[in-house]
Coordinates of C-alpha atoms and ligand atoms in Angstrom, one line a residue:
M410 CA 110.1 101.3 85.1
Y411 CA 106.5 100.1 84.8
D412 CA 104.2 100.7 81.8
F413 CA 101.3 101.1 84.2
L414 CA 101.0 101.8 87.9
I415 CA 97.5 101.3 89.3
I416 CA 96.5 103.0 92.6
G417 CA 93.7 101.2 94.3
V418 CA 93.4 97.4 94.4
G419 CA 89.7 96.9 94.4
S420 CA 87.4 95.6 91.7
A421 CA 88.2 98.6 89.4
G422 CA 92.0 98.4 89.8
C423 CA 92.2 94.6 89.7
N424 CA 90.1 94.3 86.5
I425 CA 92.2 96.9 84.6
A426 CA 95.4 95.4 86.0
Y427 CA 94.4 92.0 84.7
L428 CA 93.7 93.2 81.2
L429 CA 96.8 95.3 80.8
K430 CA 99.0 92.5 82.2
K431 CA 97.3 90.1 79.8
A432 CA 98.2 92.5 76.9
G433 CA 101.9 92.1 77.9
K434 CA 102.3 95.3 79.8
K435 CA 104.5 95.6 82.9
V436 CA 102.0 96.5 85.7
A437 CA 102.3 97.4 89.3
I438 CA 99.5 97.9 91.7
I439 CA 99.5 99.9 95.0
D440 CA 97.1 100.0 97.9
R441 CA 97.5 101.4 101.4
E442 CA 95.2 98.7 102.8
G443 CA 96.2 95.6 100.8
V444 CA 94.1 93.7 98.3
A445 CA 90.4 94.5 98.4
G446 CA 90.9 96.5 101.5
G447 CA 88.3 99.1 100.5
A448 CA 84.7 98.6 99.4
S449 CA 85.6 95.6 97.3
G450 CA 86.4 93.4 100.3
V451 CA 83.0 94.2 101.8
A452 CA 80.7 93.4 98.8
G453 CA 78.2 90.6 99.0
A454 CA 79.0 90.2 96.2
F455 CA 75.6 89.9 94.4
L456 CA 75.6 90.0 90.6
S457 CA 71.9 90.7 89.7
P458 CA 70.1 92.2 86.7
L459 CA 68.3 95.5 86.8
P460 CA 64.8 95.0 85.5
G461 CA 62.6 97.8 84.1
K462 CA 62.0 99.5 80.8
K463 CA 65.2 99.8 78.8
N464 CA 67.2 103.0 79.5
P465 CA 70.9 103.8 79.1
Y466 CA 71.6 102.9 82.7
N467 CA 69.9 99.5 83.0
N468 CA 71.2 98.7 79.6
L469 CA 74.8 99.2 80.8
V470 CA 74.1 97.2 84.0
N471 CA 72.6 94.3 82.2
K472 CA 75.2 94.2 79.5
S473 CA 77.9 94.4 82.2
L474 CA 76.2 91.6 84.1
E475 CA 76.1 89.3 81.2
Y476 CA 79.8 90.0 80.5
A477 CA 80.8 89.7 84.1
L478 CA 79.0 86.3 84.7
D479 CA 80.9 84.8 81.7
F480 CA 84.1 86.4 82.7
Y481 CA 84.1 85.2 86.3
Q482 CA 82.9 81.7 85.3
N483 CA 85.8 81.4 82.9
L484 CA 88.4 83.0 85.1
I485 CA 87.6 81.4 88.5
P486 CA 84.5 79.1 88.3
S487 CA 85.0 78.0 91.9
S488 CA 84.2 81.5 93.1
V489 CA 80.8 81.8 91.3
N490 CA 77.6 80.6 93.0
K491 CA 75.1 81.0 90.1
K492 CA 71.7 80.2 91.6
G493 CA 69.6 83.1 90.3
V494 CA 67.7 85.8 92.2
L495 CA 64.1 86.2 93.3
R496 CA 63.1 89.9 93.2
V497 CA 60.3 90.7 95.5
P498 CA 58.3 93.9 94.5
N499 CA 58.8 97.0 96.7
D500 CA 58.1 100.7 96.3
N501 CA 60.9 101.2 93.8
F502 CA 60.3 98.0 91.8
N503 CA 56.6 97.3 91.6
K504 CA 55.2 94.4 89.7
D505 CA 54.9 96.3 86.4
K506 CA 58.5 97.3 86.5
L507 CA 59.6 93.8 87.3
K508 CA 57.5 92.4 84.5
D509 CA 58.0 95.0 81.8
N510 CA 61.5 94.4 80.5
D511 CA 63.7 92.3 78.1
I512 CA 65.1 90.1 80.8
E513 CA 63.5 86.6 81.0
Y514 CA 61.9 85.8 84.3
V515 CA 59.5 83.3 85.9
Y516 CA 56.8 84.5 88.3
F517 CA 56.7 82.6 91.6
D518 CA 53.5 83.1 93.7
D519 CA 53.6 82.4 97.5
K520 CA 52.3 78.8 97.1
R521 CA 55.1 78.0 94.7
L522 CA 57.7 79.6 97.0
K523 CA 56.3 77.7 100.1
N524 CA 56.6 74.4 98.1
I525 CA 60.3 75.2 97.5
S526 CA 60.8 76.0 101.2
K527 CA 58.3 76.2 104.0
N528 CA 60.5 79.0 105.5
F529 CA 59.4 81.5 102.8
K530 CA 57.2 84.2 104.3
D531 CA 54.0 85.3 102.5
I532 CA 55.8 86.8 99.5
D533 CA 55.8 86.5 95.8
G534 CA 58.3 87.6 93.2
Y535 CA 60.0 87.4 89.9
F536 CA 62.8 84.9 89.4
Y537 CA 65.8 85.8 87.2
E538 CA 68.1 83.0 86.4
N539 CA 71.0 85.1 85.3
A540 CA 72.3 86.1 88.7
A541 CA 75.0 84.9 91.1
T542 CA 77.2 85.8 94.0
I543 CA 81.0 85.7 93.9
D544 CA 83.8 85.7 96.5
P545 CA 85.2 89.2 96.0
L546 CA 88.5 88.7 97.7
E547 CA 89.2 85.5 95.8
V548 CA 88.4 87.2 92.5
C549 CA 90.5 90.3 93.2
K550 CA 93.5 88.1 94.2
R551 CA 93.2 86.0 91.0
L552 CA 92.9 89.1 88.8
I553 CA 96.2 90.6 90.0
E554 CA 98.3 87.4 89.7
G555 CA 101.6 88.3 88.1
C556 CA 101.4 92.0 88.9
D557 CA 103.8 93.6 91.4
F558 CA 102.0 94.7 94.5
Y559 CA 103.2 97.5 96.8
Q560 CA 101.5 98.4 100.1
K561 CA 101.9 102.1 100.3
D562 CA 99.8 105.2 101.1
I563 CA 100.4 107.5 98.1
K564 CA 100.2 111.2 99.0
N565 CA 101.1 112.8 95.7
L566 CA 102.2 112.2 92.2
T567 CA 105.3 113.7 90.6
Y568 CA 105.6 113.9 86.9
K569 CA 109.1 114.3 85.4
K570 CA 109.1 114.8 81.6
D571 CA 108.0 111.4 80.4
F572 CA 107.3 109.4 83.5
Y573 CA 105.9 109.5 87.0
E574 CA 108.0 108.9 90.1
I575 CA 106.5 107.5 93.2
E576 CA 109.2 106.9 95.8
E577 CA 111.4 104.2 94.3
L578 CA 108.9 103.4 91.5
K579 CA 108.8 104.8 88.0
T580 CA 106.0 104.5 85.5
K581 CA 104.9 105.8 82.1
N582 CA 101.2 105.7 83.0
I583 CA 99.1 105.9 86.1
I584 CA 95.5 104.7 86.6
L585 CA 93.6 106.0 89.6
A586 CA 91.2 103.5 90.9
Q587 CA 90.7 105.1 94.3
G588 CA 87.1 104.5 95.1
V589 CA 85.9 107.0 97.7
S590 CA 89.3 108.2 98.7
S591 CA 90.4 111.8 98.1
P592 CA 91.8 111.8 94.5
L593 CA 95.5 112.3 93.9
V594 CA 95.0 115.0 91.3
E595 CA 92.2 117.6 91.2
Y596 CA 89.3 116.6 88.8
P597 CA 86.5 118.4 90.6
Y598 CA 83.9 117.7 87.8
M599 CA 83.9 114.1 89.0
K600 CA 82.3 114.6 92.4
I601 CA 82.3 111.3 94.2
S602 CA 79.9 111.0 97.1
P603 CA 80.2 108.0 99.4
I604 CA 77.2 105.8 100.2
F605 CA 78.1 103.9 103.3
G606 CA 76.8 100.4 103.9
L607 CA 77.1 97.5 106.3
R608 CA 76.5 93.8 105.5
I609 CA 76.8 90.6 107.4
D610 CA 77.5 86.9 107.0
V611 CA 75.3 84.7 109.0
K612 CA 75.1 81.0 109.9
T613 CA 71.7 79.4 109.6
S614 CA 70.3 75.9 109.3
T615 CA 67.8 77.1 106.7
N616 CA 68.4 76.1 103.1
I617 CA 68.2 79.1 100.8
P618 CA 67.8 77.9 97.2
F619 CA 68.6 81.2 95.4
S620 CA 69.3 84.9 96.3
I621 CA 66.3 86.9 97.4
H622 CA 66.2 90.6 96.9
K623 CA 63.7 93.2 98.2
S624 CA 65.3 96.3 99.8
I625 CA 68.2 94.1 100.9
S626 CA 69.6 90.9 99.5
I627 CA 70.0 87.5 101.0
S628 CA 72.3 85.1 99.2
A629 CA 71.8 81.4 98.6
N630 CA 73.9 79.3 101.1
K631 CA 77.6 79.7 100.2
K632 CA 80.1 76.9 100.0
D633 CA 81.2 77.4 103.6
G634 CA 77.6 77.2 104.7
T635 CA 77.2 80.9 105.5
V636 CA 74.7 83.3 104.0
A637 CA 75.4 86.9 103.0
I638 CA 72.9 89.6 103.9
G639 CA 73.3 93.1 102.7
A640 CA 73.5 95.9 102.6
T641 CA 72.4 99.1 104.3
H642 CA 72.6 102.4 102.4
E643 CA 73.4 105.6 104.2
R644 CA 74.7 108.9 103.1
H645 CA 76.3 111.3 105.5
D646 CA 78.0 114.7 105.4
T647 CA 81.3 114.0 103.7
S648 CA 82.8 117.1 105.2
L649 CA 82.5 115.3 108.6
V650 CA 84.4 112.2 107.4
E651 CA 87.6 112.4 105.5
C652 CA 87.9 109.2 103.5
T653 CA 91.6 108.5 104.0
T654 CA 91.0 105.2 105.9
T655 CA 88.8 102.2 105.8
C656 CA 85.3 102.1 107.1
E657 CA 86.3 99.6 109.7
K658 CA 88.4 102.3 111.3
C659 CA 85.9 105.1 110.7
K660 CA 84.2 106.7 113.7
F661 CA 80.9 107.0 111.7
Y662 CA 80.2 103.3 112.2
I663 CA 81.0 102.9 115.8
D664 CA 77.6 103.9 117.2
K665 CA 75.7 102.6 114.2
E666 CA 76.7 99.0 114.0
K667 CA 74.1 97.4 116.2
E668 CA 71.3 99.4 114.7
Q669 CA 72.3 98.5 111.1
I670 CA 72.7 94.8 111.9
N671 CA 69.2 94.8 113.3
T672 CA 67.8 96.6 110.2
L673 CA 69.3 93.9 108.0
L674 CA 68.0 91.0 110.2
N675 CA 64.5 92.5 110.4
Q676 CA 64.3 93.0 106.6
A677 CA 65.6 89.5 106.0
D678 CA 62.9 88.1 108.4
E679 CA 60.2 89.7 106.2
L680 CA 61.3 87.4 103.3
I681 CA 62.4 84.1 104.8
K682 CA 62.6 82.6 108.3
L683 CA 66.3 81.9 109.1
E684 CA 66.5 79.2 111.7
N685 CA 69.4 78.9 114.2
L686 CA 70.6 82.2 113.1
E687 CA 74.0 83.5 114.2
V688 CA 75.8 86.6 112.9
V689 CA 79.4 85.5 112.2
K690 CA 80.9 88.5 110.5
T691 CA 80.2 92.2 109.9
Y692 CA 81.6 94.2 106.9
K693 CA 81.5 98.0 106.5
G694 CA 82.4 100.0 103.4
A695 CA 81.6 103.0 101.3
R696 CA 80.4 102.9 97.7
A697 CA 81.8 105.6 95.4
T698 CA 79.0 107.1 93.4
I699 CA 78.3 110.2 91.2
K700 CA 74.9 111.8 90.8
S701 CA 74.0 109.8 87.6
Y702 CA 75.1 106.5 89.1
F703 CA 77.1 105.7 86.0
P704 CA 80.7 104.5 86.4
V705 CA 83.4 106.8 84.9
I706 CA 86.5 105.9 82.9
G707 CA 89.1 107.6 80.8
E708 CA 91.8 110.2 80.7
I709 CA 91.8 112.8 83.4
I710 CA 91.1 116.3 82.1
N711 CA 92.8 119.2 83.9
Y712 CA 89.7 121.3 84.7
K713 CA 91.4 124.5 85.6
K714 CA 93.9 124.6 82.7
S715 CA 91.2 123.6 80.1
L716 CA 88.9 126.5 81.2
E717 CA 91.8 128.9 81.3
K718 CA 92.6 127.9 77.7
Y719 CA 89.0 127.9 76.5
P720 CA 86.9 130.1 78.8
S721 CA 84.1 130.1 76.2
I722 CA 83.3 126.5 77.1
K723 CA 81.3 128.0 80.0
N724 CA 79.1 129.7 77.4
G725 CA 78.5 126.5 75.6
T726 CA 81.2 126.7 72.9
K727 CA 82.0 123.3 71.6
I728 CA 85.7 122.6 72.0
P729 CA 86.6 119.2 70.7
Q730 CA 87.7 116.8 73.5
N731 CA 91.2 116.3 72.0
L732 CA 91.9 120.0 72.5
L733 CA 91.3 120.0 76.2
E734 CA 94.1 120.0 78.6
Y735 CA 94.8 116.6 80.2
Y736 CA 97.1 115.4 83.0
P737 CA 99.8 113.5 81.1
N738 CA 99.2 109.7 80.8
L739 CA 96.8 109.7 83.7
Y740 CA 93.5 107.7 83.7
T741 CA 90.7 107.0 86.1
I742 CA 88.3 104.1 86.6
N743 CA 85.8 104.9 89.4
A744 CA 82.2 105.5 90.6
L745 CA 81.3 101.9 90.3
G746 CA 78.6 102.6 93.0
S747 CA 76.7 99.6 94.3
R748 CA 77.6 97.4 91.4
G749 CA 81.4 97.2 91.5
F750 CA 81.6 93.6 90.6
V751 CA 79.0 93.8 87.9
F752 CA 80.6 96.8 86.2
G753 CA 84.2 95.9 86.8
P754 CA 85.1 93.5 84.1
Y755 CA 83.1 95.2 81.3
I756 CA 84.2 98.8 81.9
A757 CA 87.8 97.7 82.4
K758 CA 87.6 96.1 79.0
I759 CA 86.4 99.3 77.5
L760 CA 89.1 101.3 79.2
S761 CA 91.8 98.8 78.2
E762 CA 90.7 98.9 74.6
H763 CA 90.7 102.7 74.7
I764 CA 94.3 102.8 76.2
L765 CA 95.7 100.1 74.0
N766 CA 93.8 100.6 70.7
N767 CA 92.4 104.1 71.0
K768 CA 88.8 102.7 70.9
E769 CA 86.3 105.3 71.8
I770 CA 84.7 105.3 75.3
P771 CA 80.9 105.5 75.3
V772 CA 80.0 109.1 76.1
E773 CA 77.8 108.3 79.1
I774 CA 80.8 106.8 81.0
S775 CA 83.4 109.2 79.8
T776 CA 85.3 111.8 81.9
Q777 CA 84.5 114.3 79.0
K778 CA 80.8 114.1 79.6
L779 CA 81.2 115.1 83.2
F780 CA 83.7 117.8 82.3
Y781 CA 81.5 119.6 79.8
K782 CA 78.4 119.3 82.0
T783 CA 80.2 120.8 85.0
A784 CA 81.9 123.5 83.0
R785 CA 78.8 124.6 81.1
K786 CA 76.8 124.9 84.2
C787 CA 79.6 127.0 85.6
K788 CA 79.3 125.0 88.7
L789 CA 83.0 125.4 89.7
Ligands
FAD585 C1 78.3 97.2 102.0 C2 78.5 97.1 100.6 C3 78.0 96.0 99.8 C4 78.2 95.9 98.5 N1 77.6 94.9 97.8 C5 77.9 94.8 96.4 C6 77.3 93.7 95.7 O1 76.6 92.9 96.2 N2 77.6 93.6 94.4 C7 78.4 94.5 93.7 O2 78.7 94.4 92.5 N3 78.9 95.6 94.4 C8 78.7 95.7 95.7 N4 79.2 96.8 96.4 C9 79.9 97.8 95.7 C10 81.3 97.4 95.4 O3 81.9 97.0 96.6 C11 82.1 98.7 94.9 O4 81.4 99.2 93.8 C12 83.5 98.3 94.4 O5 84.1 97.5 95.4 C13 84.3 99.5 94.1 O6 85.5 99.1 93.7 P1 86.7 100.1 93.6 O7 87.9 99.4 93.1 O8 86.2 101.3 92.8 O9 86.9 100.8 95.1 P2 87.5 100.1 96.4 O10 87.3 98.7 96.5 O11 87.1 101.0 97.5 O12 89.1 100.3 96.1 C14 89.8 101.5 96.2 C15 91.1 101.3 96.9 O13 92.0 102.4 96.6 C16 92.8 102.5 97.8 N5 93.4 103.8 97.8 C17 92.7 105.0 97.5 N6 93.6 106.0 97.6 C18 94.8 105.5 97.8 C19 96.1 106.1 98.0 N7 96.3 107.4 97.9 N8 97.1 105.3 98.2 C20 97.0 103.9 98.3 N9 95.8 103.3 98.2 C21 94.7 104.1 97.9 C22 91.9 102.1 98.9 O14 92.7 101.7 100.1 C23 91.0 101.1 98.4 O15 91.4 99.8 98.7 C24 79.0 96.9 97.8 C25 79.6 97.9 98.5 C26 79.3 98.0 99.9 C27 80.0 99.1 100.7

């Protein structure tokens, strides 16, 4: 009998597993693909700030980033390559947006960049010191040390009185950390849409002093000498692709691979000349996002039963969240989008404090916010 069973062993599942285990709980984790077999094993993994005027979203990103950098440096310093990031203005982030924020930066003009490396193209940008890359697989493995791991493809959940039964396993609580995969219970108010992406590792004789980001990111040279370049962003009709497998095995990528690698290499070439370039590895994955781009954590509300009980929610009646109908002892941590390793440690901390000490979850990342929004718009 476990206290917690976590389904999905990516950044979300590993971070919450780590904290619950640390709090003395008996924790098991399950994944059909192994550790970091989904989007998490694919990530660059760049940890960069989000500049711009303060708003709730970049506030969460930057708070999470600060927390994550400290957390990874304490937990597994060998995995952190903290060299900073140069942000080069583009259509989404013009110079005003890059300058006008609370994050400290240094402006590098093209001459200064060329003094650092003759390989820089004619670019300028804003350098943010508080940025790093990590090794996602190493981090995930470290986070789940001491948890029991089962490689299984879970098809459904059975709840019997006070516990869940999954084949030979019993548990009091379940946390779904499934990324883009079809959820094991229905909570249609949390509509996950996948954003597919491809990234590469290359070998190059060029020395890259820090990460460079425009529309794509190039990492500083990693310890093994390779450089990460990523990633492409592509939505496609989810009805055509059922996310029950990894992107490596997904038909969607078969014809696209060459084209996407070329896109990355061309965009990288606009920033810095990479000499003696060789692509050594390709990674493909799908980011789980919702419309607002916020991650989501908390108890899973039973949408249908809650609306049957309180149909007036649809007309805007305010029913307190504790009166809604919930699936018993069932939580989610998902929709980490393009920043799974930035958000992971911080939102897992919030979720663990909620589960263990009943601390409130900020409304913008709560399941309740999505529930009320969907119900009031009578969307489903
Ligand atoms: C190309 C690319 C580049 C990226 N780069 C970065 C980056 O630089 N920095 C950054 O912070 N983030 C980056 N991300 C985003 C980051 O990878 C994700 O946000 C993060 O990995 C999501 O973690 P997760 O645990 O929610 O999902 P996942 O890592 O996808 O984990 C979900 C797991 O659940 C398992 N699962 C689901 N259902 C079941 C079931 N029924 N039974 C058993 N197992 C199940 C899956 O097999 C999967 O392993 C990138 C993503 C992509 C695709």
